Amino acid sequence: MVNDEGTKRAESAGTARAEGQETEPAERSGVSTGKVKGRPRGRPRSFDRETALEKALLAFWEHGYEATSVSDLTRVMDIGAPSLYAAFGDKRSLFEEVVQVYGARYGSFTDRALAEEPTARAAVERMLREAATAYTEPGHPHGCLVVHAAANCSSPEVEQSLRDRRNANIAAFESRIRADVAAGILPPDVDAAALARHTGAMIQGMSQQARDGASREELEAVAEIATSIWPRTGTHTG
């Protein structure tokens, strides 16, 4: 939520957006000095948007949505608040874009596994194995942004959006499991919903374990145990 001062900054940002220019440092604090007279209009933005977005992504990933303030974001992105509002909208809009970028750049292994593997079990096995690697890679925060960002979140809209993403994954798992049951690859008495929930619990738990310091090898061992409980085959013989 933007307070009165933030509203003023947003209004300044709207002006800057319309003019296609950065605001003066004094305007970044919400104080108008009138010193922008004579400043040429249409000056190109003085920061790289993609670089700033990546920095915001890492900040949200490390600290979560709630604990990352607008001040934190402007500091790590190295831009003023009016520039942030002009380029990305408010904090929530910026976060929504961050989540989209995260899903495409860091979290796409789930969709790839489901799309490319021939069975639900193979897809889940690959997904958990790749999660063990992705969640512990150096160079960025550990774990999953979509899982971690929801911690202590007081914004119902953001919380619901993240919950919907996690539940969509579980629904995708269940759909693949049911397809394998129908094809005879899994036994007819498999509880597809429970098995999908188990998979969701494993990947979310692995995210937290990674943040708590678990290594890739330790998480790979967890993934192996998780998939070992799956029924291997049904009546399908082809």
Short mmCIF file of N, CA, C and O in Angstrom, two decimals, residues 170 173-175 177-178 189-202 226 229-231:
data_model
loop_
_atom_site.label_atom_id
_atom_site.label_comp_id
_atom_site.label_asym_id
_atom_site.label_seq_id
_atom_site.Cartn_x
_atom_site.Cartn_y
_atom_site.Cartn_z
N ILE A 170 0.23 -28.14 -8.31
CA ILE A 170 -0.33 -29.37 -7.77
C ILE A 170 -1.42 -29.92 -8.70
O ILE A 170 -1.51 -31.14 -8.93
N PHE A 173 0.29 -31.66 -11.53
CA PHE A 173 0.76 -32.98 -11.11
C PHE A 173 -0.40 -33.99 -11.13
O PHE A 173 -0.27 -35.10 -11.65
N GLU A 174 -1.51 -33.57 -10.54
CA GLU A 174 -2.66 -34.48 -10.44
C GLU A 174 -3.17 -34.87 -11.83
O GLU A 174 -3.54 -36.04 -12.07
N SER A 175 -3.18 -33.91 -12.74
CA SER A 175 -3.65 -34.20 -14.09
C SER A 175 -2.78 -35.25 -14.77
O SER A 175 -3.30 -36.18 -15.41
N ILE A 177 -0.93 -37.51 -13.25
CA ILE A 177 -1.12 -38.78 -12.54
C ILE A 177 -2.40 -39.46 -13.00
O ILE A 177 -2.43 -40.67 -13.27
N ARG A 178 -3.48 -38.70 -13.10
CA ARG A 178 -4.76 -39.27 -13.55
C ARG A 178 -4.64 -39.81 -14.98
O ARG A 178 -5.25 -40.84 -15.32
N ASP A 189 -6.19 -47.87 -8.37
CA ASP A 189 -6.53 -47.43 -7.03
C ASP A 189 -5.61 -46.33 -6.49
O ASP A 189 -5.68 -45.96 -5.32
N VAL A 190 -4.75 -45.79 -7.34
CA VAL A 190 -3.86 -44.70 -6.90
C VAL A 190 -4.70 -43.47 -6.55
O VAL A 190 -5.59 -43.07 -7.30
N ASP A 191 -4.41 -42.88 -5.40
CA ASP A 191 -5.07 -41.63 -5.00
C ASP A 191 -4.31 -40.48 -5.64
O ASP A 191 -3.30 -39.99 -5.12
N ALA A 192 -4.78 -40.06 -6.81
CA ALA A 192 -4.07 -39.06 -7.60
C ALA A 192 -3.94 -37.73 -6.86
O ALA A 192 -2.89 -37.08 -6.90
N ALA A 193 -5.01 -37.33 -6.17
CA ALA A 193 -4.97 -36.06 -5.45
C ALA A 193 -3.94 -36.09 -4.33
O ALA A 193 -3.17 -35.14 -4.15
N ALA A 194 -3.92 -37.18 -3.57
CA ALA A 194 -2.97 -37.28 -2.46
C ALA A 194 -1.54 -37.35 -2.97
O ALA A 194 -0.63 -36.74 -2.39
N LEU A 195 -1.31 -38.07 -4.05
CA LEU A 195 0.04 -38.19 -4.60
C LEU A 195 0.52 -36.85 -5.14
O LEU A 195 1.70 -36.49 -5.00
N ALA A 196 -0.39 -36.09 -5.73
CA ALA A 196 -0.04 -34.75 -6.21
C ALA A 196 0.28 -33.83 -5.05
O ALA A 196 1.24 -33.04 -5.10
N ARG A 197 -0.51 -33.93 -3.97
CA ARG A 197 -0.24 -33.11 -2.78
C ARG A 197 1.10 -33.49 -2.16
O ARG A 197 1.85 -32.62 -1.69
N HIS A 198 1.41 -34.76 -2.17
CA HIS A 198 2.70 -35.21 -1.65
C HIS A 198 3.84 -34.58 -2.45
O HIS A 198 4.83 -34.10 -1.88
N THR A 199 3.68 -34.55 -3.76
CA THR A 199 4.70 -33.95 -4.61
C THR A 199 4.87 -32.47 -4.31
O THR A 199 5.99 -31.95 -4.21
N GLY A 200 3.74 -31.77 -4.16
CA GLY A 200 3.80 -30.35 -3.81
C GLY A 200 4.48 -30.12 -2.47
O GLY A 200 5.28 -29.19 -2.32
N ALA A 201 4.15 -30.96 -1.50
CA ALA A 201 4.77 -30.83 -0.18
C ALA A 201 6.27 -31.07 -0.25
O ALA A 201 7.05 -30.39 0.45
N MET A 202 6.69 -32.00 -1.08
CA MET A 202 8.12 -32.30 -1.21
C MET A 202 8.87 -31.12 -1.80
O MET A 202 9.92 -30.71 -1.29
N ALA A 226 11.49 -39.63 -2.10
CA ALA A 226 10.14 -39.18 -2.44
C ALA A 226 9.56 -39.95 -3.61
O ALA A 226 8.37 -40.29 -3.63
N ILE A 229 8.44 -44.08 -3.32
CA ILE A 229 7.15 -44.54 -2.81
C ILE A 229 6.11 -44.68 -3.92
O ILE A 229 5.04 -45.24 -3.70
N TRP A 230 6.40 -44.17 -5.12
CA TRP A 230 5.43 -44.23 -6.21
C TRP A 230 5.24 -45.67 -6.68
O TRP A 230 6.22 -46.43 -6.78
N PRO A 231 4.00 -46.06 -6.97
CA PRO A 231 3.79 -47.36 -7.60
C PRO A 231 4.47 -47.37 -8.96
O PRO A 231 4.40 -46.41 -9.71
#
